[in-house]
XYZ file of C-alpha atoms in Angstrom:
408
model
C -9.079 50.043 16.475
C -10.913 53.008 18.016
C -7.772 55.148 17.727
C -7.294 54.212 14.041
C -10.895 55.044 13.278
C -10.552 58.358 15.086
C -7.456 59.171 13.013
C -9.233 58.371 9.753
C -12.307 60.369 10.750
C -10.063 63.258 11.801
C -8.273 63.294 8.427
C -11.576 63.138 6.581
C -12.959 66.012 8.663
C -9.845 68.094 7.943
C -9.997 67.424 4.198
C -13.722 68.189 4.159
C -13.182 71.449 6.036
C -10.336 72.529 3.727
C -12.379 71.671 0.647
C -15.362 73.630 1.967
C -13.121 76.604 2.740
C -11.592 76.523 -0.735
C -15.027 76.299 -2.323
C -16.190 79.278 -0.262
C -13.188 81.350 -1.376
C -13.710 80.409 -5.007
C -17.415 81.271 -4.810
C -16.585 84.656 -3.306
C -13.993 85.393 -5.975
C -16.426 84.294 -8.676
C -19.088 86.684 -7.328
C -16.555 89.491 -7.371
C -15.615 88.644 -10.949
C -11.934 88.102 -10.160
C -11.747 84.294 -10.433
C -9.281 83.055 -13.042
C -10.102 80.279 -15.505
C -7.983 77.903 -13.413
C -9.847 78.818 -10.257
C -13.201 78.337 -11.961
C -12.081 74.931 -13.227
C -10.862 73.988 -9.737
C -14.203 75.005 -8.277
C -16.097 72.903 -10.831
C -13.964 69.830 -10.130
C -14.301 70.149 -6.344
C -18.034 70.783 -6.593
C -18.557 67.764 -8.862
C -16.390 65.568 -6.626
C -18.466 66.614 -3.625
C -21.685 65.639 -5.405
C -20.245 62.210 -6.237
C -18.752 61.624 -2.786
C -21.985 61.757 -0.794
C -23.715 58.724 -2.392
C -20.446 56.757 -2.487
C -19.980 57.278 1.264
C -23.100 55.133 1.722
C -21.301 52.175 0.105
C -21.300 50.510 -3.305
C -24.971 49.953 -4.044
C -27.292 50.317 -7.022
C -28.974 53.399 -5.530
C -25.681 55.087 -4.650
C -24.121 54.268 -8.021
C -27.127 55.733 -9.846
C -26.638 59.042 -7.991
C -22.858 59.155 -8.388
C -22.277 57.914 -11.943
C -23.202 61.145 -13.745
C -20.819 63.188 -11.607
C -18.035 60.627 -12.011
C -18.440 60.777 -15.790
C -18.036 64.552 -15.621
C -14.830 64.137 -13.587
C -13.360 61.662 -16.082
C -14.611 63.472 -19.180
C -15.733 60.245 -20.847
C -18.480 59.639 -23.410
C -19.992 57.137 -21.014
C -19.227 55.692 -17.613
C -20.324 52.584 -15.739
C -19.989 51.470 -12.115
C -20.032 47.748 -11.374
C -19.669 45.461 -8.412
C -18.321 41.920 -8.802
C -21.564 40.637 -10.320
C -23.407 43.310 -12.278
C -23.456 46.763 -13.784
C -24.915 48.970 -11.059
C -25.311 52.131 -13.154
C -24.304 53.447 -16.584
C -24.468 57.044 -17.757
C -23.945 58.245 -21.331
C -22.981 56.069 -24.283
C -22.315 52.348 -24.318
C -25.485 50.849 -22.841
C -25.671 48.171 -25.550
C -22.143 47.028 -24.619
C -23.255 46.161 -21.101
C -22.337 42.457 -21.240
C -18.882 43.121 -22.691
C -18.184 45.822 -20.132
C -19.353 43.596 -17.284
C -17.134 40.741 -18.484
C -14.109 43.064 -18.533
C -15.061 44.462 -15.106
C -15.237 40.947 -13.627
C -11.716 40.233 -14.884
C -10.523 43.453 -13.270
C -12.199 42.523 -9.970
C -10.545 39.091 -10.097
C -7.056 40.336 -10.996
C -7.097 43.800 -9.419
C -5.540 45.195 -12.592
C -6.824 47.934 -14.872
C -7.240 47.270 -18.565
C -7.798 49.196 -21.802
C -10.313 47.809 -24.303
C -10.129 48.562 -28.001
C -12.619 48.225 -30.842
C -11.886 44.508 -31.210
C -12.957 43.745 -27.644
C -16.019 45.991 -27.979
C -17.051 45.000 -31.492
C -20.769 45.104 -32.268
C -23.017 44.878 -35.346
C -24.436 48.393 -35.054
C -23.113 50.545 -37.893
C -23.848 53.710 -35.927
C -22.117 52.546 -32.730
C -20.006 55.438 -31.396
C -18.022 53.323 -28.904
C -14.356 52.954 -29.827
C -12.831 51.786 -26.572
C -13.001 51.730 -22.782
C -10.788 51.925 -19.709
C -11.589 49.587 -16.818
C -10.130 50.458 -13.387
C -10.561 48.603 -10.074
C -12.379 50.060 -7.057
C -10.639 49.080 -3.814
C -12.286 48.991 -0.387
C -10.796 49.649 3.052
C -8.780 46.440 3.242
C -7.418 46.683 -0.318
C -9.988 44.193 -1.562
C -11.343 45.001 -5.035
C -15.110 45.459 -4.676
C -16.007 46.664 -8.146
C -14.866 48.557 -11.216
C -15.164 51.963 -12.839
C -15.467 51.771 -16.627
C -14.877 54.863 -18.788
C -16.324 54.515 -22.284
C -14.652 56.427 -25.158
C -15.908 57.495 -28.589
C -12.328 57.331 -29.879
C -9.385 55.057 -29.071
C -8.605 55.743 -25.387
C -5.907 58.393 -25.120
C -3.349 58.480 -22.270
C -5.208 61.414 -20.715
C -8.439 59.415 -20.453
C -6.579 56.420 -19.024
C -4.922 58.547 -16.326
C -8.167 60.378 -15.486
C -9.996 57.054 -15.140
C -7.338 55.563 -12.862
C -7.208 58.639 -10.626
C -10.993 58.891 -10.392
C -11.272 55.180 -9.598
C -8.663 55.586 -6.845
C -10.576 58.553 -5.391
C -13.925 56.720 -5.611
C -12.351 53.694 -3.921
C -11.250 55.929 -1.035
C -14.848 57.073 -0.581
C -16.004 53.440 -0.485
C -13.242 52.616 1.995
C -14.439 55.427 4.252
C -17.969 54.033 3.996
C -16.659 50.663 5.216
C -14.797 52.343 8.077
C -17.947 54.243 9.071
C -19.813 50.936 9.130
C -17.012 49.331 11.173
C -17.124 52.206 13.668
C -20.870 51.754 14.073
C -20.472 47.993 14.584
C -17.691 48.636 17.112
C -19.862 51.127 18.991
C -22.746 48.630 19.110
C -20.387 45.893 20.340
C -19.059 48.173 23.084
C -22.588 49.028 24.198
C -23.358 45.308 24.370
C -20.247 44.856 26.512
C -21.426 47.577 28.887
C -24.869 45.998 29.099
C -23.241 42.671 29.900
C -21.378 44.433 32.727
C -24.657 45.168 34.529
C -23.920 42.930 37.454
C -26.173 39.981 38.279
C -25.327 40.907 41.865
C -26.888 44.337 41.345
C -30.064 42.764 39.959
C -30.175 40.269 42.833
C -29.491 42.957 45.444
C -32.023 45.335 43.882
C -34.772 42.710 43.952
C -33.818 41.738 47.502
C -34.023 45.377 48.620
C -37.405 45.760 46.910
C -38.619 42.559 48.533
C -37.713 43.858 51.970
C -40.283 46.663 51.569
C -43.152 44.534 50.261
C -44.714 44.034 53.713
C -43.356 47.002 55.652
C -43.836 49.686 52.977
C -45.799 48.370 49.957
C -46.014 51.793 48.307
C -42.257 52.243 48.352
C -41.790 48.696 47.041
C -44.095 49.566 44.141
C -42.141 52.748 43.386
C -38.842 50.859 43.453
C -40.190 48.215 41.078
C -41.189 50.947 38.629
C -37.763 52.600 38.951
C -36.034 49.256 38.371
C -38.203 48.569 35.303
C -37.391 51.988 33.809
C -33.676 51.557 34.586
C -33.512 48.216 32.773
C -35.634 49.523 29.878
C -33.177 52.362 29.290
C -30.087 50.172 29.708
C -31.307 47.572 27.225
C -32.977 49.828 24.680
C -32.374 48.675 21.101
C -31.929 51.985 19.283
C -29.780 55.079 19.397
C -25.984 55.192 19.621
C -26.230 58.566 21.381
C -28.403 60.103 24.061
C -28.704 63.401 25.904
C -27.077 64.188 29.228
C -30.585 64.692 30.650
C -31.617 61.133 29.666
C -28.415 59.627 31.049
C -28.858 61.496 34.352
C -32.470 60.328 34.552
C -31.346 56.703 34.332
C -28.572 57.328 36.859
C -31.144 58.772 39.279
C -33.179 55.559 39.006
C -30.061 53.483 39.632
C -29.128 55.547 42.703
C -32.712 55.408 44.016
C -32.476 51.612 44.018
C -29.013 51.598 45.584
C -30.090 54.044 48.315
C -32.897 51.647 49.191
C -30.213 49.011 49.764
C -27.508 51.104 51.466
C -29.804 53.506 53.325
C -28.042 56.530 54.810
C -24.631 55.036 54.011
C -24.960 56.275 50.411
C -25.040 60.039 49.934
C -25.415 61.706 46.533
C -24.531 65.256 45.472
C -25.579 66.633 42.081
C -24.407 69.906 40.558
C -25.726 70.161 36.989
C -25.786 73.328 34.883
C -29.211 73.442 33.156
C -27.723 74.681 29.875
C -25.759 71.432 29.339
C -28.703 69.042 29.769
C -29.308 68.829 25.963
C -25.653 67.933 25.236
C -25.299 64.699 23.222
C -23.007 61.947 24.463
C -22.550 58.239 23.711
C -25.291 56.047 25.168
C -24.314 54.420 28.511
C -21.282 56.697 28.755
C -21.827 58.252 32.190
C -23.867 55.569 33.930
C -21.037 52.958 34.149
C -18.838 55.518 35.928
C -21.488 56.010 38.626
C -21.970 52.255 38.953
C -18.203 51.804 39.378
C -18.143 54.516 42.042
C -20.834 52.747 44.080
C -19.813 49.159 43.443
C -16.021 49.429 43.675
C -15.569 52.610 45.677
C -18.278 52.950 48.308
C -19.557 49.407 48.860
C -16.137 48.454 50.264
C -15.914 51.501 52.520
C -17.181 51.309 56.104
C -19.542 54.074 57.148
C -21.011 56.783 54.942
C -19.852 57.424 51.378
C -20.542 60.241 48.927
C -20.959 60.129 45.135
C -20.727 63.548 43.466
C -21.814 64.181 39.878
C -21.023 67.551 38.332
C -21.682 68.875 34.814
C -20.397 72.370 34.006
C -20.814 74.637 31.020
C -17.355 75.345 29.545
C -18.012 77.344 26.396
C -17.927 74.984 23.424
C -17.679 71.991 25.771
C -19.426 70.361 28.698
C -17.155 69.189 31.534
C -18.461 66.239 33.556
C -16.966 64.633 36.671
C -18.002 61.620 38.743
C -16.262 61.499 42.110
C -16.479 59.266 45.160
C -14.748 59.328 48.550
C -14.476 55.552 48.671
C -11.524 53.186 49.017
C -9.840 54.329 45.799
C -7.276 52.216 43.989
C -3.576 52.040 43.268
C -2.935 54.059 40.060
C -0.378 51.451 38.956
C -2.951 48.699 39.313
C -5.485 50.768 37.402
C -3.076 51.379 34.513
C -2.044 47.722 34.392
C -5.657 46.558 34.506
C -6.711 48.753 31.590
C -3.643 47.648 29.615
C -4.553 43.998 30.180
C -8.102 44.636 29.004
C -6.808 46.387 25.875
C -4.542 43.430 25.083
C -7.340 40.921 25.709
C -5.579 39.244 28.676
C -7.726 40.736 31.458
C -10.086 38.452 33.350
C -13.538 40.028 33.862
C -13.881 37.973 37.026
C -10.904 39.404 38.905
C -9.986 42.891 40.095
C -8.739 43.765 36.610
C -12.214 43.203 35.232
C -13.679 46.023 37.305
C -11.898 48.483 34.986
C -13.833 47.336 31.901
C -16.342 50.182 32.314
C -13.608 52.845 32.425
C -11.743 51.335 29.475
C -14.888 50.920 27.400
C -16.152 54.462 27.982
C -12.686 55.899 27.294
C -12.451 54.078 23.951
C -15.921 55.165 22.898
C -15.258 58.826 23.712
C -11.997 58.776 21.752
C -13.621 56.951 18.828
C -16.449 59.489 18.534
C -14.794 62.789 19.483
C -11.048 62.175 19.043
C -8.137 61.351 21.316
C -8.330 64.710 23.127
C -11.635 63.637 24.700
C -10.671 60.498 26.632
C -11.275 59.966 30.337
C -9.025 61.462 33.016
C -8.866 59.340 36.198
C -7.456 60.611 39.503
C -7.248 58.052 42.304
C -5.169 56.669 45.127
C -5.530 54.059 47.848
C -7.850 55.448 50.507
C -8.312 58.696 48.548
C -11.392 57.954 46.489
C -11.650 58.239 42.707
C -12.450 61.147 40.397
C -13.248 60.520 36.725
C -13.502 63.496 34.359
C -14.611 63.820 30.751
C -15.062 66.620 28.225
C -17.925 66.512 25.724
C -18.154 68.940 22.775
C -21.545 70.637 22.674
C -21.706 69.938 18.946
C -19.992 67.246 16.892
C -20.758 66.260 13.294
C -22.721 62.996 13.041
C -23.715 62.904 16.712
C -27.491 62.778 17.090
C -29.578 61.453 19.952
C -31.436 58.209 19.209
C -35.214 58.246 19.035
């Protein structure tokens, strides 16, 4: 699902960029006085479509319809235009207000059947001698799954001509695509929240038990250190279970990782060594919440805890122009690359058991999917490992990406 969403978002970004570029060229040509009538008309259509698209991308609502309906009427070239959902007229611009009930009845039939219809004077008859309405075209609005969620109704002051019918159908199809994208955006957000919940669920009860046991061991021998560890543990859990913000900064993620490692060093003592190499200029970079922390937890839990003697966890974040390159590396027991690949494949297919060795890869798989969903397939995790050779996990984060903002 994450890959499909990334593909859709990528296409939308490309279309948006091309449209913006075309608009910029047309504006420049218009300023220079060399734009043709066709180019000026193209600019007007694209500009009007852009004004209508923004409120529709928020979904089919009364507020969004009220903002979009005037621009949609301009695109169709109708005397009046209405947007409806399955139950009511959400907004109507121009002529035809007094035909609201008739238009809504026709829209409901279109929602039920999924078919467009053309209404003539007989269907829209009224007692007003000055009524200018002579017909209407009703076209379905389809959401992401092909389900009809509403209707676009173009109102005519003359019997609907083929040109008006075609313009209404094309505009309804375009508006439906905007609503479908709104549903996909909502699905992506729900998916991201579900994946964060999965990562929170991965916080091992064993870690909590071991952390509290380690803290308890200092209560009598070193009360001040016990107090400091309790505060670190409280801040770690507060960050991990915070209820807002799909994204965070690298600085915030590293701060939480430091608290986690402080607690683990209290348990492992000198056996756990940590090396940090962070470029200050990448600290404000935005990344998905709980994106880096699970990689460090995996390094300690699955790499170093099984290794006799001292182990090292290295965290590096480098400035790489338009990107930030981050690696988490340990010199622990490592794993068989074949087993790693098979484990992630089982998780993706839903057959992996979180309780066995396959389940330990859930953090890697989850983070990889979230990175690809947000930034595109080029930004997934790269894992280098081997039995007895430790594990190195690398990621690339763009310094700027549209729609990525740190949570408050």
